[in-house]
Coordinates of C-alpha atoms in Angstrom, one line a residue:
Chain B
M256 CA -32.3 -11.4 16.7
T257 CA -31.2 -7.6 17.2
E258 CA -28.6 -8.8 19.0
H259 CA -26.6 -10.9 17.0
K260 CA -26.7 -7.9 14.6
D261 CA -25.3 -5.8 16.7
R262 CA -22.7 -7.9 17.7
L263 CA -22.3 -8.5 13.8
N264 CA -22.0 -5.0 13.5
D265 CA -19.3 -4.5 16.1
L266 CA -16.9 -6.9 14.4
A267 CA -17.1 -5.4 11.2
E268 CA -16.7 -1.4 13.2
I269 CA -13.8 -3.3 14.6
R270 CA -12.6 -4.6 11.6
L271 CA -12.9 -1.7 9.7
M272 CA -11.0 0.9 12.3
M273 CA -7.9 -1.8 12.5
E274 CA -7.9 -1.5 8.9
R275 CA -8.7 2.8 8.1
S276 CA -6.0 3.0 10.4
S277 CA -3.3 0.6 9.2
R278 CA -3.5 0.8 5.7
F279 CA -3.7 3.0 3.1
L280 CA -6.1 2.0 0.7
T281 CA -7.0 4.3 -1.3
L282 CA -4.8 3.7 -4.1
S283 CA -5.8 4.4 -7.4
G284 CA -6.5 1.2 -10.1
L285 CA -6.1 4.0 -12.9
S286 CA -3.1 5.1 -11.5
G287 CA -1.9 1.4 -12.1
V288 CA -3.4 1.0 -16.0
F289 CA -1.7 4.8 -17.0
A290 CA 1.4 3.7 -15.5
G291 CA 0.8 0.4 -18.0
I292 CA 0.4 2.4 -21.3
Y293 CA 3.4 4.5 -20.8
A294 CA 5.5 1.6 -20.0
L295 CA 4.3 -0.1 -23.1
I296 CA 4.8 3.0 -25.7
G297 CA 8.6 3.8 -23.7
A298 CA 9.4 -0.3 -24.6
G299 CA 8.0 0.6 -28.2
A300 CA 10.0 3.5 -28.5
A301 CA 12.7 1.2 -27.4
H302 CA 12.2 -1.5 -29.2
F303 CA 12.3 0.6 -32.7
Y304 CA 15.7 3.0 -31.2
L305 CA 17.1 -0.7 -31.0
M306 CA 15.6 -2.8 -34.0
G307 CA 15.0 0.0 -36.5
S308 CA 11.5 -0.6 -38.0
G309 CA 12.5 -3.8 -40.4
H310 CA 14.2 -6.3 -37.8
M311 CA 11.7 -9.1 -36.3
S312 CA 14.0 -10.2 -33.7
L313 CA 13.6 -9.7 -30.1
N314 CA 16.7 -10.3 -28.7
Y315 CA 18.2 -7.0 -28.4
Y316 CA 21.6 -8.1 -26.6
D317 CA 23.7 -7.6 -29.8
R318 CA 22.3 -4.4 -30.0
V319 CA 23.7 -2.5 -26.9
R320 CA 27.2 -3.7 -27.4
D321 CA 29.0 -3.1 -30.6
L322 CA 31.0 -5.4 -32.6
T323 CA 34.1 -5.3 -30.4
G324 CA 32.0 -5.8 -27.2
Q325 CA 31.7 -2.3 -25.5
I326 CA 28.4 -1.3 -25.0
N327 CA 27.5 1.1 -27.0
M328 CA 26.8 5.1 -24.6
D329 CA 24.4 6.5 -26.9
V330 CA 22.0 3.2 -26.9
L331 CA 22.3 3.5 -23.1
T332 CA 21.5 6.1 -22.6
F333 CA 18.6 6.5 -24.6
C334 CA 17.2 3.2 -22.9
I335 CA 18.3 5.2 -19.2
L336 CA 16.1 8.7 -20.5
D337 CA 13.2 6.2 -21.9
A338 CA 13.2 4.5 -18.8
L339 CA 13.6 7.4 -16.6
I340 CA 10.4 9.4 -18.7
V341 CA 8.3 6.6 -17.8
L342 CA 8.8 6.3 -13.8
V343 CA 7.8 10.7 -14.0
L344 CA 5.1 10.0 -15.8
S345 CA 3.5 7.6 -14.0
L346 CA 4.5 9.2 -10.7
V347 CA 3.5 11.6 -11.5
T348 CA 0.1 10.6 -12.9
G349 CA -0.6 8.1 -10.0
Y350 CA 0.0 10.4 -7.5
Y351 CA -2.8 12.9 -9.4
F352 CA -5.2 9.7 -9.4
T353 CA -4.5 8.1 -5.6
R354 CA -4.6 12.1 -4.6
K355 CA -8.3 12.7 -6.0
K356 CA -9.3 9.4 -4.5
T357 CA -8.5 10.1 -1.2
Y358 CA -9.7 13.3 -1.1
K359 CA -12.8 11.9 -1.9
S360 CA -13.2 9.5 0.2
N361 CA -12.2 12.5 2.8
H362 CA -9.1 10.7 3.8
K363 CA -6.0 12.5 4.1
M364 CA -2.6 11.6 1.6
W365 CA -0.3 12.3 4.7
N366 CA -1.0 9.8 7.4
A367 CA 0.9 6.8 9.3
A368 CA -0.1 4.3 7.0
S369 CA 0.2 6.0 4.3
K370 CA 3.7 7.0 5.3
R371 CA 4.6 3.7 6.2
M372 CA 3.6 2.2 3.1
L373 CA 6.4 4.5 1.5
A374 CA 8.6 3.5 3.7
S375 CA 8.0 -0.3 3.2
L376 CA 8.5 0.5 -0.4
S377 CA 11.1 2.5 -1.0
I378 CA 13.5 0.2 1.0
P379 CA 13.9 -2.0 -1.2
L380 CA 13.5 0.2 -4.0
V381 CA 17.0 1.9 -2.8
A382 CA 18.5 -0.7 -2.7
G383 CA 17.5 -2.1 -6.0
G384 CA 18.9 0.9 -7.5
L385 CA 21.9 1.1 -6.3
Y386 CA 22.4 -2.8 -6.6
C387 CA 21.3 -1.9 -10.8
G388 CA 24.6 0.3 -10.7
I389 CA 26.7 -1.7 -9.1
L390 CA 25.4 -4.7 -12.5
F391 CA 25.7 -1.7 -14.8
M392 CA 29.8 -1.2 -12.7
H393 CA 30.3 -4.4 -13.7
G394 CA 29.3 -4.2 -17.7
K395 CA 26.3 -6.4 -17.2
V396 CA 23.5 -4.3 -19.0
G397 CA 21.1 -7.7 -20.0
L398 CA 20.9 -8.0 -16.2
I399 CA 20.1 -4.4 -15.6
A400 CA 15.8 -4.7 -16.5
P401 CA 15.3 -8.4 -14.8
A402 CA 16.7 -6.7 -11.6
T403 CA 14.5 -3.8 -11.6
L404 CA 11.5 -6.0 -11.9
I405 CA 12.7 -8.2 -9.2
F406 CA 13.6 -5.6 -6.5
Y407 CA 10.3 -4.0 -7.7
G408 CA 8.0 -7.3 -6.8
L409 CA 9.6 -7.6 -3.3
A410 CA 9.0 -3.5 -2.8
L411 CA 5.5 -4.7 -3.9
I412 CA 5.2 -7.3 -1.6
S413 CA 6.7 -5.3 1.7
A414 CA 4.5 -2.2 0.7
G415 CA 1.3 -4.7 1.1
K416 CA 1.2 -4.8 4.3
Y417 CA 0.2 -0.6 4.6
T418 CA -2.5 -1.0 1.2
L419 CA -4.6 -2.9 -1.0
D420 CA -3.5 -6.9 0.1
E421 CA -3.4 -7.4 -4.0
I422 CA -1.0 -5.9 -4.1
K423 CA 0.9 -8.6 -3.4
Y424 CA 0.3 -11.1 -6.3
L425 CA 1.1 -8.2 -8.6
G426 CA 4.5 -8.8 -6.6
V427 CA 4.4 -12.3 -6.5
L428 CA 4.4 -12.2 -10.7
E429 CA 6.8 -9.3 -11.1
I430 CA 9.9 -11.3 -9.2
V431 CA 9.2 -14.6 -11.1
L432 CA 9.1 -13.0 -14.6
G433 CA 12.1 -11.0 -13.1
L434 CA 14.0 -14.0 -12.7
L435 CA 13.3 -15.5 -15.6
A436 CA 13.9 -12.5 -17.9
S437 CA 17.5 -13.3 -15.9
V438 CA 18.2 -16.6 -17.4
F439 CA 17.6 -14.9 -21.0
P440 CA 19.0 -11.6 -20.3
G441 CA 18.6 -10.5 -24.0
Y442 CA 15.4 -10.2 -23.6
G443 CA 14.6 -8.1 -21.2
L444 CA 12.9 -5.8 -22.9
I445 CA 9.9 -8.0 -23.6
A446 CA 10.4 -8.7 -19.7
W447 CA 9.8 -5.4 -19.0
A448 CA 6.9 -4.4 -21.2
L449 CA 5.4 -7.6 -19.8
G450 CA 5.8 -6.4 -16.3
F451 CA 5.5 -2.7 -16.2
G452 CA 3.2 -2.4 -18.6
I453 CA 0.9 -5.6 -19.0
L454 CA 0.6 -6.8 -15.4
H455 CA 0.5 -3.2 -14.8
I456 CA -3.1 -2.6 -17.2
I457 CA -4.4 -5.8 -15.7
Y458 CA -3.7 -5.2 -12.0
G459 CA -5.1 -1.9 -12.4
L460 CA -8.4 -2.4 -13.9
L461 CA -8.9 -4.8 -11.6
M462 CA -8.4 -3.3 -9.1
Y463 CA -10.3 -0.1 -10.6
N464 CA -13.4 -2.6 -11.1
K465 CA -13.5 -3.4 -7.4
Y466 CA -13.1 -0.9 -5.5
D467 CA -12.6 2.5 -7.2
R468 CA -16.3 2.0 -9.8
K469 CA -17.8 1.5 -6.5
A470 CA -16.6 4.7 -5.1
V471 CA -17.5 6.6 -7.7
S472 CA -20.5 5.7 -8.0
E473 CA -21.4 5.9 -4.3
Chain H
M291 CA -31.7 -13.3 28.2
S292 CA -29.5 -15.1 29.5
V293 CA -26.6 -13.1 30.9
I294 CA -23.6 -12.1 29.3
D295 CA -20.2 -13.2 30.5
G296 CA -17.0 -11.8 29.0
L297 CA -18.3 -9.2 27.1
N298 CA -16.6 -5.6 28.7
K299 CA -19.4 -2.7 29.9
A300 CA -16.5 -0.4 28.7
F301 CA -16.9 -1.2 25.1
D302 CA -20.6 -0.9 24.3
S303 CA -20.1 2.6 23.1
R304 CA -19.5 2.2 19.3
I305 CA -16.5 5.0 19.7
R306 CA -14.7 3.6 22.7
L307 CA -14.9 -0.1 20.4
G308 CA -13.2 1.9 17.4
I309 CA -10.6 4.1 19.6
M310 CA -9.4 0.2 21.2
S311 CA -8.8 -1.0 17.7
V312 CA -7.3 1.7 16.3
L313 CA -4.6 1.5 19.1
I314 CA -4.0 -2.6 18.7
V315 CA -3.0 -2.6 15.6
N316 CA -0.8 1.1 16.0
D317 CA 1.8 1.8 18.1
S318 CA 0.8 5.4 19.1
V319 CA -2.1 7.3 17.7
D320 CA -2.3 11.5 17.7
F321 CA -5.4 13.0 18.6
N322 CA -6.5 14.1 14.8
T323 CA -5.8 10.8 13.3
L324 CA -7.8 9.3 15.9
K325 CA -10.5 12.2 15.7
E326 CA -10.6 11.8 11.5
T327 CA -10.4 7.8 11.3
L328 CA -13.4 7.0 13.9
D329 CA -15.3 10.4 12.2
V330 CA -16.1 12.6 15.4
T331 CA -16.5 15.2 17.1
D332 CA -13.6 16.7 19.0
G333 CA -15.2 16.8 22.4
N334 CA -17.3 13.2 21.8
L335 CA -14.0 11.3 21.5
A336 CA -12.5 13.5 23.9
S337 CA -14.6 12.0 27.1
H338 CA -14.5 8.4 25.9
I339 CA -10.6 8.8 25.8
T340 CA -10.4 9.9 29.1
A341 CA -12.8 7.2 30.2
L342 CA -10.9 4.6 28.9
E343 CA -7.8 6.4 30.2
K344 CA -9.1 6.0 34.3
L345 CA -10.0 2.7 33.3
N346 CA -6.6 2.5 32.8
Y347 CA -7.0 1.0 28.9
L348 CA -4.8 3.6 28.0
K349 CA -1.8 6.1 28.2
V350 CA -1.9 9.8 27.3
K351 CA 1.9 10.3 26.1
K352 CA 2.1 14.3 25.5
Q353 CA 5.5 15.6 23.2
F354 CA 6.6 18.5 21.4
I355 CA 7.2 18.4 18.3
G356 CA 9.3 21.1 17.1
K357 CA 7.4 23.9 19.0
K358 CA 4.4 22.1 18.6
P359 CA 2.2 19.9 21.2
N360 CA 1.6 17.0 20.7
T361 CA -0.5 14.5 22.4
S362 CA -0.9 10.8 21.3
Y363 CA -2.2 7.7 22.8
L364 CA -0.9 4.3 23.0
I365 CA -2.9 0.8 24.4
T366 CA -1.4 -0.5 27.9
T367 CA -1.2 -4.2 29.1
A368 CA -4.4 -4.2 30.9
G369 CA -6.2 -2.9 27.6
K370 CA -5.0 -4.7 25.3
K371 CA -6.1 -8.0 27.0
A372 CA -9.5 -6.1 28.4
F373 CA -9.9 -5.4 24.3
Q374 CA -8.8 -9.4 23.1
A375 CA -11.5 -10.6 26.3
H376 CA -14.1 -8.7 24.4
L377 CA -13.1 -9.7 21.3
N378 CA -13.2 -13.5 22.6
A379 CA -16.3 -13.3 24.4
L380 CA -17.9 -11.5 21.3
E381 CA -16.5 -14.7 18.8
A382 CA -18.0 -17.0 21.5
L383 CA -21.3 -15.4 21.4
L384 CA -21.9 -15.3 18.0
K385 CA -20.7 -18.7 17.4
S386 CA -23.4 -20.0 20.2
S387 CA -26.4 -18.2 18.7
K388 CA -25.8 -19.5 15.1

């Protein structure tokens, strides 16, 4: 009987070592929650900027172009700045919480697993960023928001091999949302608020409950 | 007590088991990473590595990164085979003792 237990412990050890050495498991769930909140605030700001407070319609397509069909540069600059601020705040907060969690569990921030995770995350993201630039060159502004969702989803799936498995499901949802938003390009902002806001908050809370709370109380 | 077939004596130690587990999922791992992952002391780790090297289960690769010497370890084909056989034996044992 103790023999049996020993063997089970052996297997548990093997599994733990394989995971710990090949995956970066201390991504913080809270960083997802905060990224989601920033995204919702950003989307809200863009909504009021585009619509004023009186409008109820959620189709933004007409707002980005003026009557002659030219892209309104003021609007576009605002949207890009808005998105960049959300991105930078999310990265800084994410880095802060992840660092805290990583050091608390006596791991290193910069190890083989986190390097591989970042590499597999950034390849689809850089490709996506370039593609969005190309969409802009062709004046397909309505497709930029959906494209960011699709490429972000692909990046999450590719990073999923080196971090928490569950991140893949978030990736799949982002891709589906991005594809749907491409069919209805005027509703990009709604898709954004859903994909980067609501989904991040839900995912972050789920992961926080599943992994982080236990670690905090230990 | 029946004779345990297939279980490799070399992997009786949990640290050696850990070293092999890390090496089998990574291309190459340096000494410090191994030390942190397994949470063991320098001397302890070094002696187990030497034992595994003697069995020809792992290879030592010494190189310079910039001016710093860097020692990393890779699993050999023999090591892979031995570890997989050990895993299979563990699995068989657990199945039969259920």
